[in-house]
Short mmCIF file of C-alpha atoms in Angstrom, two decimals:
data_model
loop_
_atom_site.label_atom_id
_atom_site.label_comp_id
_atom_site.label_asym_id
_atom_site.label_seq_id
_atom_site.Cartn_x
_atom_site.Cartn_y
_atom_site.Cartn_z
CA UNK A 1 63.70 110.50 -19.57
CA UNK A 2 61.31 112.77 -17.72
CA UNK A 3 61.12 114.64 -14.44
CA UNK A 4 58.97 112.94 -11.82
CA UNK A 5 57.62 113.91 -8.41
CA UNK A 6 57.53 111.58 -5.40
CA UNK A 7 53.74 111.28 -5.52
CA UNK A 8 53.84 109.86 -9.05
CA UNK A 9 56.79 107.65 -8.12
CA UNK A 10 54.72 106.19 -5.28
CA UNK A 11 52.03 105.19 -7.80
CA UNK A 12 54.61 103.56 -10.09
CA UNK A 13 56.08 101.72 -7.11
CA UNK A 14 52.63 100.35 -6.23
CA UNK A 15 52.43 98.88 -9.73
CA UNK A 16 55.87 97.31 -9.31
CA UNK A 17 55.22 95.83 -5.85
CA UNK A 18 56.27 92.20 -5.73
CA UNK A 19 58.57 92.64 -8.74
CA UNK A 20 61.36 94.58 -7.02
CA UNK A 21 63.13 93.40 -3.90
CA UNK A 22 66.43 95.31 -4.07
CA UNK A 23 67.64 98.84 -4.71
CA UNK A 24 71.17 99.57 -5.88
CA UNK A 25 72.62 103.03 -5.43
CA UNK A 26 75.03 104.55 -7.92
CA UNK A 27 76.65 107.68 -9.24
CA UNK A 28 76.84 108.34 -12.94
CA UNK A 29 80.48 109.51 -12.88
CA UNK A 30 79.22 112.42 -14.95
CA UNK A 31 77.93 115.93 -14.60
CA UNK A 32 75.10 117.18 -12.39
CA UNK A 33 72.63 117.46 -15.27
CA UNK A 34 73.73 114.53 -17.44
CA UNK A 35 71.11 111.79 -17.18
CA UNK A 36 71.85 108.12 -17.81
CA UNK A 37 69.38 105.55 -19.16
CA UNK A 38 71.10 102.65 -17.32
CA UNK A 39 69.26 103.65 -14.12
CA UNK A 40 65.53 103.71 -13.37
CA UNK A 41 65.91 107.00 -11.52
CA UNK A 42 68.47 109.80 -11.81
CA UNK A 43 68.88 112.62 -9.28
CA UNK A 44 70.40 115.81 -10.68
CA UNK A 45 72.69 118.13 -8.73
CA UNK A 46 69.78 120.34 -7.66
CA UNK A 47 67.78 117.33 -6.43
CA UNK A 48 65.37 116.87 -9.33
CA UNK A 49 64.29 113.27 -9.88
CA UNK A 50 64.12 111.82 -13.41
CA UNK A 51 62.52 108.56 -14.51
CA UNK A 52 63.98 106.59 -17.42
CA UNK A 53 61.25 103.96 -17.83
CA UNK A 54 57.49 103.93 -17.16
CA UNK A 55 57.76 100.48 -15.52
CA UNK A 56 60.13 100.18 -12.55
CA UNK A 57 60.32 96.42 -13.15
CA UNK A 58 62.10 96.96 -16.47
CA UNK A 59 65.51 95.29 -16.33
CA UNK A 60 68.21 97.92 -16.93
CA UNK A 61 72.01 97.55 -17.06
CA UNK A 62 73.01 99.21 -13.78
CA UNK A 63 74.63 96.51 -11.63
CA UNK A 64 76.64 93.62 -13.09
CA UNK A 65 74.70 90.33 -12.91
CA UNK A 66 72.13 91.76 -10.42
CA UNK A 67 69.54 93.63 -12.46
CA UNK A 68 66.52 91.32 -12.40
CA UNK A 69 64.19 92.38 -9.59
CA UNK A 70 66.39 95.36 -8.80
CA UNK A 71 65.92 99.09 -9.18
CA UNK A 72 68.89 101.32 -10.05
CA UNK A 73 68.94 104.78 -8.44
CA UNK A 74 71.77 107.12 -9.48
CA UNK A 75 73.08 110.49 -8.39
CA UNK A 76 74.22 112.50 -11.41
CA UNK A 77 77.66 113.46 -10.16
CA UNK A 78 81.31 112.59 -9.65
CA UNK A 79 82.73 113.72 -12.97
CA UNK A 80 86.52 113.37 -12.69
CA UNK A 81 86.30 111.39 -9.42
CA UNK A 82 89.47 109.48 -8.60
CA UNK A 83 90.50 106.82 -6.14
CA UNK A 84 94.15 106.23 -5.32
CA UNK A 85 96.04 103.02 -4.47
CA UNK A 86 96.23 104.00 -0.78
CA UNK A 87 92.41 104.22 -0.58
CA UNK A 88 92.25 107.99 -0.52
CA UNK A 89 89.90 109.58 -3.01
CA UNK A 90 88.68 112.76 -4.61
CA UNK A 91 85.01 112.99 -5.63
CA UNK A 92 85.90 115.22 -8.56
CA UNK A 93 84.60 118.53 -9.78
CA UNK A 94 80.98 117.59 -9.15
CA UNK A 95 80.77 115.70 -5.85
CA UNK A 96 77.36 114.58 -4.53
CA UNK A 97 75.35 117.57 -3.30
CA UNK A 98 73.41 117.74 -0.06
CA UNK A 99 70.23 117.94 -2.14
CA UNK A 100 71.10 114.73 -3.98
CA UNK A 101 71.84 112.85 -0.79
CA UNK A 102 68.61 113.95 0.90
CA UNK A 103 66.44 113.31 -2.18
CA UNK A 104 68.09 109.91 -2.56
CA UNK A 105 67.38 109.00 1.07
CA UNK A 106 63.80 110.22 0.84
CA UNK A 107 63.32 108.28 -2.43
CA UNK A 108 64.73 105.12 -0.84
CA UNK A 109 62.33 105.54 2.10
CA UNK A 110 59.34 106.01 -0.19
CA UNK A 111 60.23 103.10 -2.48
CA UNK A 112 60.96 100.71 0.38
CA UNK A 113 57.77 101.70 2.15
CA UNK A 114 55.57 101.15 -0.90
CA UNK A 115 57.43 98.06 -2.16
CA UNK A 116 57.62 96.60 1.36
CA UNK A 117 61.38 96.19 1.10
CA UNK A 118 63.55 96.51 4.21
CA UNK A 119 66.01 99.39 4.35
CA UNK A 120 69.00 97.26 5.25
CA UNK A 121 72.30 96.04 3.82
CA UNK A 122 70.62 93.02 2.27
CA UNK A 123 68.12 95.01 0.19
CA UNK A 124 69.54 98.54 -0.30
CA UNK A 125 73.21 98.69 -1.27
CA UNK A 126 75.64 101.02 -2.99
CA UNK A 127 77.50 99.82 -6.06
CA UNK A 128 80.68 99.90 -3.94
CA UNK A 129 79.10 97.47 -1.44
CA UNK A 130 77.89 95.13 -4.19
CA UNK A 131 81.30 95.39 -5.86
CA UNK A 132 82.94 94.21 -2.65
CA UNK A 133 80.53 91.27 -2.41
CA UNK A 134 81.02 90.31 -6.06
CA UNK A 135 84.78 90.85 -6.20
CA UNK A 136 85.18 94.15 -8.05
CA UNK A 137 84.68 96.85 -5.40
CA UNK A 138 87.00 98.97 -3.24
CA UNK A 139 88.04 95.94 -1.17
CA UNK A 140 89.91 94.88 -4.32
CA UNK A 141 91.69 98.20 -4.77
CA UNK A 142 95.08 97.63 -6.37
CA UNK A 143 94.03 94.44 -8.16
CA UNK A 144 92.94 93.95 -11.74
CA UNK A 145 89.41 93.19 -10.53
CA UNK A 146 88.78 96.61 -8.96
CA UNK A 147 86.21 98.61 -10.93
CA UNK A 148 83.40 100.24 -8.93
CA UNK A 149 83.41 102.47 -5.88
CA UNK A 150 80.13 104.38 -6.32
CA UNK A 151 79.10 106.05 -3.05
CA UNK A 152 81.82 104.24 -1.08
CA UNK A 153 82.01 107.15 1.37
CA UNK A 154 79.79 110.17 1.90
CA UNK A 155 79.78 113.00 4.39
CA UNK A 156 77.22 112.43 7.12
CA UNK A 157 75.13 115.01 9.03
CA UNK A 158 78.17 115.91 11.16
CA UNK A 159 80.48 116.27 8.11
CA UNK A 160 82.38 113.06 9.02
CA UNK A 161 83.13 110.60 6.20
CA UNK A 162 81.21 107.36 6.64
CA UNK A 163 80.16 104.40 4.54
CA UNK A 164 77.90 105.81 1.82
CA UNK A 165 75.51 102.90 2.22
CA UNK A 166 75.26 103.45 5.97
CA UNK A 167 74.67 107.18 5.47
CA UNK A 168 71.92 106.69 2.88
CA UNK A 169 70.22 103.80 4.69
CA UNK A 170 70.38 105.72 7.98
CA UNK A 171 68.81 108.81 6.45
CA UNK A 172 66.19 106.72 4.64
CA UNK A 173 65.23 104.97 7.87
CA UNK A 174 65.00 108.37 9.56
CA UNK A 175 62.67 109.64 6.81
CA UNK A 176 60.58 106.50 7.11
CA UNK A 177 60.22 107.06 10.85
CA UNK A 178 59.32 110.75 10.72
CA UNK A 179 55.74 111.75 11.42
CA UNK A 180 55.35 113.79 8.22
CA UNK A 181 54.17 111.87 5.15
CA UNK A 182 56.76 110.90 2.55
CA UNK A 183 54.36 111.98 -0.20
CA UNK A 184 52.00 114.92 0.12
#
């Protein structure tokens, strides 16, 4: 596991073009500086980006039955996070930081731009969204199937709670549309 800058990540993404067509977004359910090898990229609490493999096409164990052709991007956070039967939740002692959310969105924008992958709900999804599609996400809360709710909700620019996938895709699309380059 090593720290990586966006410029180097852009070069790695060029090498992986055609081999990745989806990005799945996670949290590690750990501490801000605890990195996890199940994900291609980890974002620490202060927004540093870490790479776990030199080839982004490497199949890692981040999303049940959906790892081939997919990149796993995780925020190192949410130690002690809890969800309750009524759907309320607590993101724990180490909730996602503003830095993590912005670095994640900028990383999504860069990767999707280089890989020529659309930033939409078909290609860039949170683990909570995939869990709902595959039968083990927050839609199944209260059943024996419920397991994953990574990034189900996040605070948006106005501090309102919104779908985490919508927040991250929205920010990524904004970064993609800004006049400044994603990589300097």
